[in-house]
PDB file of C-alpha atoms in Angstrom:
ATOM      1  CA  UNK Q1428      72.909 112.196  96.566  1.00 89.00           C
ATOM      2  CA  UNK Q1429      74.708 111.725  99.870  1.00 98.00           C
ATOM      3  CA  UNK Q1430      75.753 114.588 102.087  1.00 98.00           C
ATOM      4  CA  UNK Q1431      79.061 113.025 102.902  1.00 98.00           C
ATOM      5  CA  UNK Q1432      80.679 109.601 103.770  1.00 98.00           C
ATOM      6  CA  UNK Q1433      79.102 109.685 107.198  1.00 98.00           C
ATOM      7  CA  UNK Q1434      75.613 110.157 105.820  1.00 98.00           C
ATOM      8  CA  UNK Q1435      76.321 107.467 103.331  1.00 98.00           C
ATOM      9  CA  UNK Q1436      77.495 105.125 106.016  1.00 98.00           C
ATOM     10  CA  UNK Q1437      74.445 105.834 108.195  1.00 98.00           C
ATOM     11  CA  UNK Q1438      72.063 104.934 105.349  1.00 98.00           C
ATOM     12  CA  UNK Q1439      74.129 101.848 104.361  1.00 98.00           C
ATOM     13  CA  UNK Q1440      74.185 100.706 107.970  1.00 97.00           C
ATOM     14  CA  UNK Q1441      70.408 101.015 108.243  1.00 96.00           C
ATOM     15  CA  UNK Q1442      69.907  98.986 105.079  1.00 95.00           C
ATOM     16  CA  UNK Q1443      72.304  96.280 106.326  1.00 95.00           C
ATOM     17  CA  UNK Q1444      70.697  96.157 109.724  1.00 89.00           C
ATOM     18  CA  UNK Q1445      67.248  95.617 108.234  1.00 81.00           C
ATOM     19  CA  UNK Q1446      68.684  92.974 105.981  1.00 74.00           C
ATOM     20  CA  UNK Q1447      70.291  91.202 108.904  1.00 73.00           C
ATOM     21  CA  UNK Q1448      67.084  91.341 110.930  1.00 71.00           C
ATOM     22  CA  UNK Q1449      65.110  90.064 107.981  1.00 63.00           C
ATOM     23  CA  UNK Q1450      67.415  87.051 107.753  1.00 60.00           C
ATOM     24  CA  UNK Q1451      67.349  86.578 111.543  1.00 59.00           C
ATOM     25  CA  UNK Q1452      70.952  87.472 111.814  1.00 57.00           C
ATOM     26  CA  UNK Q1453      73.899  86.536 109.586  1.00 54.00           C
ATOM     27  CA  UNK Q1454      76.254  84.984 111.996  1.00 64.00           C
ATOM     28  CA  UNK Q1455      79.458  86.427 113.379  1.00 89.00           C
ATOM     29  CA  UNK Q1456      79.889  89.700 111.397  1.00 94.00           C
ATOM     30  CA  UNK Q1457      83.042  91.694 110.707  1.00 96.00           C
ATOM     31  CA  UNK Q1458      82.958  94.977 108.844  1.00 97.00           C
ATOM     32  CA  UNK Q1459      86.062  95.868 106.835  1.00 98.00           C
ATOM     33  CA  UNK Q1460      86.605  99.215 105.025  1.00 98.00           C
ATOM     34  CA  UNK Q1461      88.791  99.886 101.944  1.00 96.00           C
ATOM     35  CA  UNK Q1462      91.240 102.748 102.792  1.00 94.00           C
ATOM     36  CA  UNK Q1463      90.909 105.421 102.576  1.00 94.00           C
ATOM     37  CA  UNK Q1464      87.477 106.643 101.645  1.00 96.00           C
ATOM     38  CA  UNK Q1465      85.656 103.396 102.522  1.00 97.00           C
ATOM     39  CA  UNK Q1466      86.691 103.472 106.213  1.00 98.00           C
ATOM     40  CA  UNK Q1467      84.433 106.325 107.315  1.00 98.00           C
ATOM     41  CA  UNK Q1468      81.531 104.613 105.687  1.00 98.00           C
ATOM     42  CA  UNK Q1469      82.419 101.259 107.192  1.00 98.00           C
ATOM     43  CA  UNK Q1470      82.679 102.931 110.634  1.00 98.00           C
ATOM     44  CA  UNK Q1471      79.001 103.832 110.571  1.00 98.00           C
ATOM     45  CA  UNK Q1472      78.053 100.399 109.220  1.00 97.00           C
ATOM     46  CA  UNK Q1473      80.022  98.698 112.050  1.00 96.00           C
ATOM     47  CA  UNK Q1474      78.249 100.886 114.671  1.00 96.00           C
ATOM     48  CA  UNK Q1475      74.878 100.116 113.206  1.00 95.00           C
ATOM     49  CA  UNK Q1476      75.502  96.311 113.295  1.00 94.00           C
ATOM     50  CA  UNK Q1477      77.462  96.281 116.604  1.00 93.00           C
ATOM     51  CA  UNK Q1478      80.339  94.595 114.711  1.00 94.00           C
ATOM     52  CA  UNK Q1479      84.083  95.029 114.944  1.00 95.00           C
ATOM     53  CA  UNK Q1480      85.719  97.271 112.322  1.00 97.00           C
ATOM     54  CA  UNK Q1481      89.010  96.743 110.476  1.00 97.00           C
ATOM     55  CA  UNK Q1482      90.644  97.816 107.255  1.00 97.00           C
ATOM     56  CA  UNK Q1483      91.083  95.405 104.446  1.00 96.00           C
ATOM     57  CA  UNK Q1484      94.369  95.987 102.730  1.00 94.00           C
ATOM     58  CA  UNK Q1485      94.725  94.775  99.188  1.00 91.00           C
ATOM     59  CA  UNK Q1486      97.086  95.644  96.391  1.00 90.00           C
ATOM     60  CA  UNK Q1487      96.476  94.886  92.807  1.00 87.00           C
ATOM     61  CA  UNK Q1488      99.285  93.030  90.858  1.00 92.00           C
ATOM     62  CA  UNK Q1489      99.436  94.801  87.540  1.00 92.00           C
ATOM     63  CA  UNK Q1490     100.957  93.464  84.319  1.00 94.00           C
ATOM     64  CA  UNK Q1491     104.302  95.310  84.089  1.00 94.00           C
ATOM     65  CA  UNK Q1492     103.810  96.810  80.612  1.00 92.00           C
ATOM     66  CA  UNK Q1493      99.993  97.538  81.353  1.00 91.00           C
ATOM     67  CA  UNK Q1494      99.679  98.249  85.114  1.00 88.00           C
ATOM     68  CA  UNK Q1495      95.906  98.901  84.979  1.00 82.00           C
ATOM     69  CA  UNK Q1496      95.480  95.257  83.977  1.00 87.00           C
ATOM     70  CA  UNK Q1497      95.628  93.080  87.037  1.00 87.00           C
ATOM     71  CA  UNK Q1498      96.881  89.579  86.913  1.00 91.00           C
ATOM     72  CA  UNK Q1499      96.089  89.117  90.579  1.00 88.00           C
ATOM     73  CA  UNK Q1500      95.978  90.736  94.017  1.00 88.00           C
ATOM     74  CA  UNK Q1501      97.647  90.297  97.468  1.00 90.00           C
ATOM     75  CA  UNK Q1502      96.470  90.777 100.992  1.00 88.00           C
ATOM     76  CA  UNK Q1503      97.869  90.510 104.452  1.00 88.00           C
ATOM     77  CA  UNK Q1504      99.016  87.220 105.923  1.00 84.00           C
ATOM     78  CA  UNK Q1505     100.669  86.148 102.626  1.00 86.00           C
ATOM     79  CA  UNK Q1506      97.392  85.885 100.799  1.00 86.00           C
ATOM     80  CA  UNK Q1507      97.864  85.815  97.021  1.00 87.00           C
ATOM     81  CA  UNK Q1508      95.137  85.482  94.365  1.00 86.00           C
ATOM     82  CA  UNK Q1509      96.213  85.095  90.761  1.00 89.00           C
ATOM     83  CA  UNK Q1510      94.182  84.963  87.543  1.00 88.00           C
ATOM     84  CA  UNK Q1511      95.878  82.373  85.419  1.00 92.00           C
ATOM     85  CA  UNK Q1512      94.127  83.421  82.155  1.00 93.00           C
ATOM     86  CA  UNK Q1513      95.624  86.995  82.428  1.00 92.00           C
ATOM     87  CA  UNK Q1514      99.033  85.409  83.232  1.00 95.00           C
ATOM     88  CA  UNK Q1515      98.794  83.162  80.220  1.00 95.00           C
ATOM     89  CA  UNK Q1516      97.555  85.822  77.853  1.00 94.00           C
ATOM     90  CA  UNK Q1517     100.152  88.403  79.039  1.00 95.00           C
ATOM     91  CA  UNK Q1518     102.907  85.758  78.895  1.00 96.00           C
ATOM     92  CA  UNK Q1519     104.218  86.755  82.254  1.00 96.00           C
ATOM     93  CA  UNK Q1520     107.263  84.943  83.653  1.00 96.00           C
ATOM     94  CA  UNK Q1521     107.686  83.905  87.325  1.00 96.00           C
ATOM     95  CA  UNK Q1522     110.439  86.581  87.721  1.00 97.00           C
ATOM     96  CA  UNK Q1523     108.246  89.367  86.370  1.00 96.00           C
ATOM     97  CA  UNK Q1524     105.309  88.326  88.659  1.00 96.00           C
ATOM     98  CA  UNK Q1525     107.679  88.061  91.669  1.00 96.00           C
ATOM     99  CA  UNK Q1526     109.101  91.541  91.028  1.00 96.00           C
ATOM    100  CA  UNK Q1527     105.621  93.113  90.989  1.00 96.00           C
ATOM    101  CA  UNK Q1528     104.580  91.227  94.110  1.00 95.00           C
ATOM    102  CA  UNK Q1529     107.689  92.229  96.045  1.00 95.00           C
ATOM    103  CA  UNK Q1530     106.955  95.955  95.263  1.00 95.00           C
ATOM    104  CA  UNK Q1531     103.314  95.743  96.109  1.00 95.00           C
ATOM    105  CA  UNK Q1532     103.888  93.678  99.308  1.00 94.00           C
ATOM    106  CA  UNK Q1533     106.203  96.358 100.622  1.00 95.00           C
ATOM    107  CA  UNK Q1534     103.561  98.997 100.114  1.00 93.00           C
ATOM    108  CA  UNK Q1535     100.907  96.831 101.638  1.00 93.00           C
ATOM    109  CA  UNK Q1536     102.983  96.174 104.804  1.00 93.00           C
ATOM    110  CA  UNK Q1537     103.803  99.902 104.988  1.00 93.00           C
ATOM    111  CA  UNK Q1538     100.080 100.765 104.995  1.00 92.00           C
ATOM    112  CA  UNK Q1539      99.356  98.037 107.598  1.00 93.00           C
ATOM    113  CA  UNK Q1540     101.899  99.615 109.924  1.00 93.00           C
ATOM    114  CA  UNK Q1541     100.627 103.100 109.237  1.00 93.00           C
ATOM    115  CA  UNK Q1542      96.924 102.277 109.823  1.00 94.00           C
ATOM    116  CA  UNK Q1543      97.075  99.678 112.628  1.00 91.00           C
ATOM    117  CA  UNK Q1544     100.312 100.264 114.465  1.00 87.00           C
ATOM    118  CA  UNK Q1545     100.955  97.239 116.639  1.00 85.00           C
ATOM    119  CA  UNK Q1546      97.317  95.953 116.522  1.00 88.00           C
ATOM    120  CA  UNK Q1547      96.675  92.567 114.935  1.00 89.00           C
ATOM    121  CA  UNK Q1548      94.181  92.330 111.988  1.00 92.00           C
ATOM    122  CA  UNK Q1549      90.743  91.083 112.988  1.00 94.00           C
ATOM    123  CA  UNK Q1550      90.449  87.347 112.199  1.00 94.00           C
ATOM    124  CA  UNK Q1551      88.067  86.725 109.266  1.00 95.00           C
ATOM    125  CA  UNK Q1552      87.983  82.946 109.329  1.00 95.00           C
ATOM    126  CA  UNK Q1553      84.475  81.514 109.497  1.00 95.00           C
ATOM    127  CA  UNK Q1554      82.817  84.871 109.681  1.00 94.00           C
ATOM    128  CA  UNK Q1555      80.455  86.971 107.607  1.00 94.00           C
ATOM    129  CA  UNK Q1556      82.725  89.725 106.241  1.00 96.00           C
ATOM    130  CA  UNK Q1557      81.072  92.926 104.943  1.00 97.00           C
ATOM    131  CA  UNK Q1558      83.478  94.732 102.555  1.00 98.00           C
ATOM    132  CA  UNK Q1559      82.661  98.475 102.429  1.00 98.00           C
ATOM    133  CA  UNK Q1560      83.790 101.226 100.139  1.00 97.00           C
ATOM    134  CA  UNK Q1561      82.466 104.714  99.441  1.00 97.00           C
ATOM    135  CA  UNK Q1562      81.426 103.721  95.849  1.00 97.00           C
ATOM    136  CA  UNK Q1563      82.451 101.538  92.963  1.00 95.00           C
ATOM    137  CA  UNK Q1564      83.441 102.729  89.528  1.00 90.00           C
ATOM    138  CA  UNK Q1565      85.596 100.132  87.782  1.00 84.00           C
ATOM    139  CA  UNK Q1566      85.402  97.577  90.677  1.00 88.00           C
ATOM    140  CA  UNK Q1567      89.049  96.293  90.494  1.00 84.00           C
ATOM    141  CA  UNK Q1568      89.837  96.977  94.156  1.00 87.00           C
ATOM    142  CA  UNK Q1569      86.434  95.781  95.413  1.00 92.00           C
ATOM    143  CA  UNK Q1570      86.891  92.496  93.495  1.00 90.00           C
ATOM    144  CA  UNK Q1571      90.328  91.982  94.939  1.00 89.00           C
ATOM    145  CA  UNK Q1572      89.059  92.754  98.463  1.00 93.00           C
ATOM    146  CA  UNK Q1573      86.326  90.145  98.153  1.00 94.00           C
ATOM    147  CA  UNK Q1574      88.806  87.603  96.834  1.00 90.00           C
ATOM    148  CA  UNK Q1575      91.313  88.332  99.715  1.00 91.00           C
ATOM    149  CA  UNK Q1576      88.530  88.131 102.363  1.00 94.00           C
ATOM    150  CA  UNK Q1577      87.463  84.734 101.038  1.00 94.00           C
ATOM    151  CA  UNK Q1578      91.132  83.630 100.898  1.00 90.00           C
ATOM    152  CA  UNK Q1579      91.295  84.552 104.669  1.00 92.00           C
ATOM    153  CA  UNK Q1580      88.588  82.065 105.318  1.00 95.00           C
ATOM    154  CA  UNK Q1581      85.439  84.262 105.277  1.00 96.00           C
ATOM    155  CA  UNK Q1582      82.371  82.066 105.277  1.00 94.00           C
ATOM    156  CA  UNK Q1583      80.236  84.741 103.624  1.00 94.00           C
ATOM    157  CA  UNK Q1584      81.373  87.822 101.701  1.00 96.00           C
ATOM    158  CA  UNK Q1585      78.962  90.792 101.404  1.00 96.00           C
ATOM    159  CA  UNK Q1586      80.074  93.763  99.328  1.00 98.00           C
ATOM    160  CA  UNK Q1587      78.295  96.979 100.559  1.00 98.00           C
ATOM    161  CA  UNK Q1588      78.612 100.427  98.880  1.00 98.00           C
ATOM    162  CA  UNK Q1589      76.380 103.556  98.813  1.00 98.00           C
ATOM    163  CA  UNK Q1590      76.612 103.987  95.013  1.00 98.00           C
ATOM    164  CA  UNK Q1591      78.120 102.089  92.055  1.00 96.00           C
ATOM    165  CA  UNK Q1592      78.089 101.928  88.303  1.00 94.00           C
ATOM    166  CA  UNK Q1593      75.246  99.490  87.398  1.00 96.00           C
ATOM    167  CA  UNK Q1594      77.422  97.430  84.930  1.00 95.00           C
ATOM    168  CA  UNK Q1595      80.220  97.079  87.381  1.00 93.00           C
ATOM    169  CA  UNK Q1596      77.938  96.047  90.199  1.00 96.00           C
ATOM    170  CA  UNK Q1597      76.488  93.354  87.939  1.00 96.00           C
ATOM    171  CA  UNK Q1598      79.914  92.190  87.131  1.00 93.00           C
ATOM    172  CA  UNK Q1599      80.923  91.677  90.697  1.00 95.00           C
ATOM    173  CA  UNK Q1600      78.068  89.332  91.631  1.00 93.00           C
ATOM    174  CA  UNK Q1601      80.348  86.388  91.094  1.00 92.00           C
ATOM    175  CA  UNK Q1602      82.847  87.728  93.616  1.00 93.00           C
ATOM    176  CA  UNK Q1603      80.573  88.282  96.553  1.00 96.00           C
ATOM    177  CA  UNK Q1604      77.881  86.207  97.978  1.00 95.00           C
ATOM    178  CA  UNK Q1605      75.723  89.254  98.270  1.00 95.00           C
ATOM    179  CA  UNK Q1606      75.900  92.852  97.092  1.00 97.00           C
ATOM    180  CA  UNK Q1607      74.144  95.749  98.785  1.00 97.00           C
ATOM    181  CA  UNK Q1608      74.303  99.018  96.796  1.00 97.00           C
ATOM    182  CA  UNK Q1609      71.901 101.861  97.631  1.00 97.00           C
ATOM    183  CA  UNK Q1610      72.082 103.549  94.254  1.00 97.00           C
ATOM    184  CA  UNK Q1611      73.112 102.406  90.749  1.00 96.00           C
ATOM    185  CA  UNK Q1612      72.433 105.522  88.602  1.00 95.00           C
ATOM    186  CA  UNK Q1613      72.283 105.005  84.866  1.00 92.00           C
ATOM    187  CA  UNK Q1614      74.487 108.008  84.219  1.00 91.00           C
ATOM    188  CA  UNK Q1615      77.237 107.302  86.755  1.00 92.00           C
ATOM    189  CA  UNK Q1616      80.097 109.519  85.766  1.00 87.00           C
ATOM    190  CA  UNK Q1617      82.160 109.362  88.991  1.00 92.00           C
ATOM    191  CA  UNK Q1618      81.727 108.390  92.657  1.00 96.00           C
ATOM    192  CA  UNK Q1619      82.215 111.981  93.879  1.00 95.00           C
ATOM    193  CA  UNK Q1620      79.413 113.271  91.801  1.00 95.00           C
ATOM    194  CA  UNK Q1621      77.016 111.567  94.111  1.00 96.00           C
ATOM    195  CA  UNK Q1622      78.338 113.234  97.265  1.00 98.00           C
ATOM    196  CA  UNK Q1623      77.796 116.933  98.264  1.00 97.00           C
ATOM    197  CA  UNK Q1624      81.104 116.706 100.206  1.00 97.00           C
ATOM    198  CA  UNK Q1625      83.669 114.258  98.821  1.00 97.00           C
ATOM    199  CA  UNK Q1626      86.688 115.669 100.662  1.00 97.00           C
ATOM    200  CA  UNK Q1627      89.669 113.305 100.488  1.00 96.00           C
ATOM    201  CA  UNK Q1628      90.004 111.067 103.455  1.00 96.00           C
ATOM    202  CA  UNK Q1629      93.365 111.247 105.125  1.00 95.00           C
ATOM    203  CA  UNK Q1630      95.534 108.567 106.857  1.00 94.00           C
ATOM    204  CA  UNK Q1631      94.723 110.267 110.096  1.00 95.00           C
ATOM    205  CA  UNK Q1632      90.935 110.009 109.423  1.00 96.00           C
ATOM    206  CA  UNK Q1633      91.346 106.301 108.806  1.00 96.00           C
ATOM    207  CA  UNK Q1634      93.348 105.788 112.094  1.00 95.00           C
ATOM    208  CA  UNK Q1635      90.804 107.811 114.076  1.00 95.00           C
ATOM    209  CA  UNK Q1636      87.907 105.662 112.824  1.00 96.00           C
ATOM    210  CA  UNK Q1637      89.851 102.486 113.775  1.00 95.00           C
ATOM    211  CA  UNK Q1638      90.808 103.866 117.196  1.00 93.00           C
ATOM    212  CA  UNK Q1639      87.206 104.960 117.921  1.00 94.00           C
ATOM    213  CA  UNK Q1640      85.837 101.545 116.795  1.00 89.00           C
TER     214      UNK Q1640
END
């Protein structure tokens, strides 16, 4: 049980710092948080590692008649990751996929302007990218974030979370080079159940973390 996201980030940062020291460093590190709840956790991780902090903005591309089923994901800089098996099974046309991508691209760009303002995203190419969230339940967003980080040229992708559903964490091992998860309870229920204070993170909270970093 974590007190709040700050507490979770402090503990996660300590684990990652120990891991980095044990490996005699892991190269040029960037910490990226998934908005909104992952950013306060990532802020503490970045401080512990002395690394730059940024958000990683991803949008799942959902099958039009079954939006919870993703056929891919998009990220900033025109990054697009598509699962051809889902496209084939769902019999999606190019026009259908393009319509979904236009809608999600507009939302992604809106969020980028909101969170960063005029600041450019941190360059991920050739760097160890630590993707941080406040917890993992189904894993769809975390998977997309890892894929997008790799598509941006990350040399190593580390997925780091305070808590996660054990079966989901196991399923993500093919998407990240390494996964650091402090707790994988057998009876997971929901992410918020493992925090004493799981107050919703606001856009303003995200922007404050980025500004302070």
